[in-house]
Amino acid sequence: MTVLDQIADAIGTDRILTGVDAAPYGKDWTGAYTSTPMAVLRPANTAEVAAILKIAHATKTPIVPASGRTGLTGATLAEGALMLSVERLNEITEINVAGRTATVGAGVILSNLHDVAEEHGLIFPLTLGARGSAMIGGLLSTNAGGSNVVRYGSTRGLCLGLEVVMADGRIMNLMSALHKDNSGLDLRNLIIGAEGTLGIITAAVLKLKPKPQAYATAMVAVPSLPDALDLLHRLQDETGGGVEAFEYMPRSYIDKHMQLFPDVTGPFEAIYDINVMIEVAATRAKDARPQDDGSLPVVSALEETLGAMLENGTVLDAVIAQNDNQRSEIWKRREDAGEVAFFGGVFVNTDVAVPLDKVEAFEKALTPRIKAIDPEAEEVIVAHLGDGNIHHTSYITRNDPGVIDAMTEAVEDVVQELGGSFSAEHGIGVSKLETMKRRKDPVALDAMRAIKAALDPNNILNPGKVIPTA
Amino acid sequence: MTVLDQIADAIGTDRILTGVDAAPYGKDWTGAYTSTPMAVLRPANTAEVAAILKIAHATKTPIVPASGRTGLTGATLAEGALMLSVERLNEITEINVAGRTATVGAGVILSNLHDVAEEHGLIFPLTLGARGSAMIGGLLSTNAGGSNVVRYGSTRGLCLGLEVVMADGRIMNLMSALHKDNSGLDLRNLIIGAEGTLGIITAAVLKLKPKPQAYATAMVAVPSLPDALDLLHRLQDETGGGVEAFEYMPRSYIDKHMQLFPDVTGPFEAIYDINVMIEVAATRAKDARPQDDGSLPVVSALEETLGAMLENGTVLDAVIAQNDNQRSEIWKRREDAGEVAFFGGVFVNTDVAVPLDKVEAFEKALTPRIKAIDPEAEEVIVAHLGDGNIHHTSYITRNDPGVIDAMTEAVEDVVQELGGSFSAEHGIGVSKLETMKRRKDPVALDAMRAIKAALDPNNILNPGKVIPTA
């Protein structure tokens, strides 16, 4: 009996897509990574995931878990493999308002969780451009970041409990809703960010946060990146850590964005080199209570800080959103980053982190090296400045693997010189396997290989991803 | 050549203690766990730790890492084993004020790091009663908690980078100072909390936080635990999450404390059943700027909240510290918890976590079960109420292993019924091995065993701790 016959026996044929039905799953959001899975499996519950893995384990059949397929590193490439989509595990089982937790299936779409949490006066604070497609399983498996990490941390910091189907089909129940739990090795954080190589996440307990009662959102132009950091620190001090987003968009990004979306006007009448999107939340009830003149304290705090810096020249220009439409417009410019990066043509896209105060040094060191490789290369940067996380894209004139490799290595060199990481928030997938091999501590790589072999001895879970061969 | 001769050859005899010199290391703070190590090794740097582990690995000699030996679970018991004390790795290598990080050796004493951070206007926010002896290596290895977790998280959340010597003596360099790093499996969090079973931590990069510019500290009596939780939520809302400590001390604890320290007066003139210690920090600069009448906004916020609740009867009594002495006195009562728990006699001490709103249910369900086992047993509780973390001690009348086991199981039963954890912040060591075997998910236990075998194939690192045999 073939593997697919065994699986059909176990969970029914209606769970299995092949041929043209499976074809769309061979593509991801980027369009850059395509594959032809043997079949796509869509189990309806954890028991079915377990049944599939038991068969895959016994037959040594590769399994690639997938959810929204919005990742940027090719982690769901499934050439000839079984793709296991968790899309049907899409139930929000519980919103615990008192405990501020959500219990969810791995197939829940991020924006659906946003909506349901809001109905209860709470938020799930993780957000990113792909939130209408990205699912909890993939967000956890890649430890996704996004624009609110400066305030709430990455996905890992928002997860309390996990249910995981291990390589042999056994179900590991770590579905705790506790904030403190020191009962042995930290398997939860090991599975989070493992990109499906150690087990398949089927459900999770997530933290919810109180919904800020008001926001102040602005676009600001500053003369230099140190001025931007000074602004960040002043705002954190004045608001007690209330900065929710602090996003750097240099002129290169604004230009490319306007080229891609010609109907959108620029953030300011003038054109500036250094633009920052800022969002501050009213974290104290008091800061959201209108004052006598109708103004909100959270907005006044932002205005006062910007006003003082405008006066001494450390802020050049500022626009504060006056309504929800203006706020959405400011956010949209930032959230189009995916479209901007994958604009077309030949490009080298990176996702690196450096210490907060080294973003300027990164730019200065990198540009001449990029130009030395391809004098006509065009650079675009967008960065989560509050985290030191830079997305740098080089649009190059020749589709030459040698040039692409040289550009990638140039970025890695600068990152390494500055004590940074070559993968800040997107993960490894297949796109950074070579980089892992070159740059990651060799003892750490061996530890990863040993753990992988121990937990998935038949190497069936997303094989060939994340951990380079020795 | 004996193992000790090989080690002496590699790092010198002056690093090795034996006989009477080694004897004090056979005891820990509790006095409940004693052992006779073969020898105590005190390497002066990471290279010496690596040299020791190479020899231990080759000769299959058990190694027990130790630092301040203030743990409560017997994790440093080293009968016949080599004890490796990291006490000489006590250098604070760097305080990066701009990046708000500290780079430290594993032997740095917690209170020393507190002092040095304060000199730079920053804090390392982890704090606990044993801070004058506990060292960073042990705090990381046990993922220690303490009284500020409600605000800053456990030790895991305060660590950015690690240096670890693996079982075979190779050095794993994860010394990142980055806030975002998705470069492969999360080995850092796996090593943290592993109690020295997967590798020996030799150095770390830790997060520092801005020093709050003022505190408001109080003892409060409330009629019920739901009122206490209501007070917590009100204060969090009013201060934007500024609650740094929220510690529950029922009458049983106050009584026992006064019995142990007869010179100390009670927190109030009257005697109350439910007492809570509260500390709120001024997180915004504004909240620490004296108002026209000289009062501090952070103190006024606490006074106003308590005042409103006194009026409607949901707070019974309150004393706010007027100076540093009064603040220290309030803190000392809480920090004597270790002495109170290990008061002497026969006792069963536990460290459990339940959801925040289940602390009352825990007390109500447990007492009759304790009394059924030993009608004369005396119960004392002290709890990090803001984390749902309860330390419950039963002082019993007979040193009978059967009674002790029954009490332990009674606590575990109640915890399990309430969806809690049998180990919140102290870890497993040897004292909770049986509990791990009984209560932890069996698939998780097998995963831990597989990881342990993969990273320490000769089982030399703190063998027999944390992970029960199958």
Coordinates of N, CA, C and O in Angstrom, one line a residue, chain A residues 20-87:
Chain A
V20 N -3.9 19.0 -9.7 CA -4.2 20.5 -9.8 C -4.7 21.1 -8.5 O -4.4 22.2 -8.2
D21 N -5.3 20.2 -7.7 CA -5.8 20.8 -6.4 C -4.6 21.1 -5.5 O -4.7 22.0 -4.7
A22 N -3.6 20.3 -5.6 CA -2.4 20.6 -4.7 C -1.5 21.7 -5.3 O -0.8 22.3 -4.5
A23 N -1.6 21.9 -6.6 CA -0.7 22.8 -7.2 C -0.5 24.2 -6.5 O 0.6 24.7 -6.3
P24 N -1.6 24.9 -6.1 CA -1.5 26.2 -5.5 C -0.6 26.2 -4.3 O 0.1 27.2 -3.9
Y25 N -0.5 25.0 -3.6 CA 0.3 24.9 -2.4 C 1.8 24.9 -2.7 O 2.6 25.0 -1.8
G26 N 2.1 24.7 -3.9 CA 3.5 24.6 -4.3 C 4.1 26.0 -4.4 O 5.3 26.2 -4.6
K27 N 3.3 27.0 -4.2 CA 3.8 28.4 -4.3 C 3.6 29.1 -2.9 O 2.7 28.8 -2.2
D28 N 4.5 30.0 -2.6 CA 4.3 30.8 -1.4 C 4.1 32.2 -1.8 O 4.1 32.6 -3.0
W29 N 4.0 33.1 -0.8 CA 3.7 34.5 -1.1 C 4.7 35.2 -1.9 O 4.4 36.0 -2.8
T30 N 6.0 34.8 -1.7 CA 7.1 35.5 -2.5 C 7.0 35.2 -4.0 O 7.5 36.0 -4.8
G31 N 6.5 34.0 -4.3 CA 6.6 33.6 -5.7 C 8.0 33.1 -6.1 O 8.3 32.6 -7.2
A32 N 9.0 33.3 -5.2 CA 10.4 33.0 -5.5 C 10.7 31.5 -5.2 O 11.7 31.0 -5.7
Y33 N 9.8 30.9 -4.4 CA 10.1 29.5 -4.1 C 8.9 28.6 -4.5 O 7.8 28.8 -4.0
T34 N 9.1 27.8 -5.5 CA 8.0 26.9 -6.0 C 8.5 25.4 -5.9 O 9.7 25.1 -6.1
S35 N 7.5 24.6 -5.6 CA 7.8 23.1 -5.6 C 6.6 22.4 -5.9 O 5.5 22.9 -6.0
T36 N 6.7 21.1 -6.2 CA 5.6 20.2 -6.4 C 5.5 19.2 -5.3 O 6.2 18.2 -5.4
P37 N 4.6 19.4 -4.4 CA 4.5 18.4 -3.3 C 3.9 17.1 -3.9 O 3.1 17.1 -4.8
M38 N 4.2 16.0 -3.3 CA 3.6 14.7 -3.6 C 2.1 14.8 -3.4 O 1.3 14.3 -4.3
A39 N 1.7 15.4 -2.3 CA 0.3 15.6 -2.0 C 0.2 16.6 -0.9 O 1.2 16.9 -0.2
V40 N -1.0 17.2 -0.8 CA -1.2 18.2 0.3 C -2.2 17.5 1.3 O -3.3 17.1 0.8
L41 N -1.9 17.5 2.5 CA -2.8 16.9 3.5 C -3.4 18.0 4.4 O -2.7 18.9 4.8
R42 N -4.7 17.9 4.6 CA -5.3 18.9 5.4 C -6.1 18.3 6.6 O -7.3 18.2 6.6
P43 N -5.4 17.8 7.6 CA -6.0 17.2 8.7 C -6.9 18.1 9.5 O -6.7 19.3 9.5
A44 N -8.0 17.6 10.1 CA -9.0 18.4 10.7 C -8.8 18.5 12.2 O -9.5 19.3 12.9
N45 N -7.9 17.8 12.8 CA -7.7 17.8 14.2 C -6.3 17.2 14.5 O -5.6 16.7 13.7
T46 N -5.9 17.4 15.8 CA -4.6 16.9 16.2 C -4.4 15.4 16.0 O -3.4 14.9 15.6
A47 N -5.5 14.7 16.3 CA -5.4 13.2 16.2 C -5.1 12.8 14.7 O -4.3 11.9 14.5
E48 N -5.6 13.6 13.8 CA -5.3 13.3 12.4 C -3.8 13.6 12.0 O -3.2 12.9 11.2
V49 N -3.4 14.7 12.6 CA -1.9 15.1 12.4 C -1.1 13.9 12.9 O -0.1 13.5 12.3
A50 N -1.4 13.4 14.1 CA -0.7 12.4 14.7 C -0.7 11.1 13.9 O 0.3 10.4 13.7
A51 N -1.9 10.8 13.3 CA -2.0 9.6 12.5 C -1.1 9.7 11.2 O -0.4 8.8 10.8
I52 N -1.1 10.9 10.7 CA -0.2 11.1 9.5 C 1.3 11.0 9.8 O 2.0 10.3 9.1
L53 N 1.6 11.5 11.0 CA 3.1 11.5 11.3 C 3.5 10.0 11.7 O 4.6 9.6 11.4
K54 N 2.6 9.3 12.3 CA 2.9 7.9 12.5 C 3.3 7.1 11.2 O 4.3 6.4 11.2
I55 N 2.5 7.4 10.2 CA 2.7 6.7 8.9 C 4.0 7.3 8.3 O 4.8 6.5 7.8
A56 N 4.2 8.6 8.3 CA 5.4 9.2 7.7 C 6.6 8.7 8.4 O 7.6 8.4 7.7
H57 N 6.5 8.6 9.7 CA 7.7 8.1 10.5 C 8.0 6.6 10.1 O 9.2 6.3 9.9
A58 N 7.0 5.8 10.0 CA 7.2 4.4 9.7 C 7.8 4.2 8.3 O 8.6 3.3 8.1
T59 N 7.3 5.1 7.4 CA 7.7 4.9 6.0 C 8.8 5.8 5.6 O 9.2 5.9 4.5
K60 N 9.3 6.6 6.6 CA 10.4 7.6 6.3 C 10.1 8.5 5.2 O 10.9 8.8 4.3
T61 N 8.8 9.0 5.2 CA 8.4 10.0 4.2 C 8.5 11.4 4.7 O 8.0 11.7 5.7
P62 N 9.2 12.2 3.9 CA 9.3 13.7 4.3 C 8.0 14.4 4.4 O 7.1 14.2 3.6
I63 N 7.9 15.2 5.5 CA 6.7 16.0 5.7 C 7.1 17.4 5.9 O 7.9 17.8 6.7
V64 N 6.4 18.3 5.1 CA 6.7 19.7 5.3 C 5.4 20.4 5.8 O 4.4 20.5 5.2
P65 N 5.5 20.9 7.1 CA 4.3 21.6 7.6 C 4.2 23.0 7.0 O 5.2 23.6 6.7
A66 N 2.9 23.4 6.8 CA 2.7 24.7 6.2 C 1.4 25.3 6.8 O 0.6 24.6 7.3
S67 N 1.4 26.6 6.9 CA 0.1 27.3 7.3 C -0.2 28.4 6.3 O -0.7 28.1 5.2
G68 N 0.1 29.6 6.5 CA -0.3 30.7 5.6 C 0.7 30.8 4.4 O 0.4 31.6 3.4
R69 N 1.9 30.2 4.5 CA 2.9 30.3 3.4 C 3.2 31.7 3.1 O 3.3 32.1 1.9
T70 N 3.4 32.6 4.1 CA 3.7 34.0 3.9 C 5.2 34.2 4.3 O 5.6 35.4 4.3
G71 N 5.9 33.2 4.6 CA 7.3 33.3 5.0 C 8.2 33.8 3.8 O 7.7 33.7 2.7
L72 N 9.4 34.2 4.1 CA 10.2 34.8 3.1 C 11.5 34.0 2.8 O 12.4 34.5 2.1
T73 N 11.6 32.8 3.4 CA 12.8 32.1 3.3 C 12.7 30.7 2.6 O 13.6 29.9 2.7
G74 N 11.5 30.4 2.0 CA 11.3 29.1 1.4 C 11.2 28.0 2.3 O 11.5 26.8 2.0
A75 N 10.8 28.2 3.6 CA 10.7 27.1 4.6 C 9.6 26.1 4.3 O 9.6 25.0 4.8
T76 N 8.7 26.4 3.4 CA 7.6 25.5 3.0 C 7.8 24.8 1.7 O 6.9 24.2 1.2
L77 N 9.0 24.9 1.1 CA 9.3 24.2 -0.1 C 9.1 22.7 0.1 O 9.6 22.2 1.1
A78 N 8.4 22.0 -0.7 CA 8.0 20.6 -0.4 C 8.1 19.7 -1.7 O 7.3 18.9 -1.9
E79 N 9.2 19.9 -2.4 CA 9.4 19.1 -3.6 C 9.3 17.6 -3.3 O 10.2 17.0 -2.6
G80 N 8.3 16.9 -3.9 CA 8.2 15.5 -3.7 C 7.8 15.0 -2.3 O 7.6 13.8 -2.1
A81 N 7.6 16.0 -1.4 CA 7.3 15.6 -0.1 C 5.8 15.7 0.2 O 5.0 16.3 -0.6
L82 N 5.3 15.2 1.3 CA 4.0 15.5 1.8 C 3.9 16.9 2.4 O 4.7 17.1 3.3
M83 N 3.0 17.7 1.9 CA 2.8 19.0 2.6 C 1.7 18.8 3.6 O 0.6 18.4 3.2
L84 N 1.9 19.2 4.9 CA 0.8 19.1 5.8 C 0.4 20.5 6.2 O 1.1 21.2 6.8
S85 N -0.8 20.8 5.7 CA -1.3 22.2 5.9 C -2.2 22.1 7.2 O -3.1 21.3 7.3
V86 N -1.9 23.0 8.1 CA -2.7 23.1 9.4 C -3.9 24.0 9.2 O -4.6 24.3 10.2
E87 N -4.3 24.4 8.0 CA -5.3 25.4 7.8 C -6.7 25.0 8.4 O -7.5 25.9 8.7

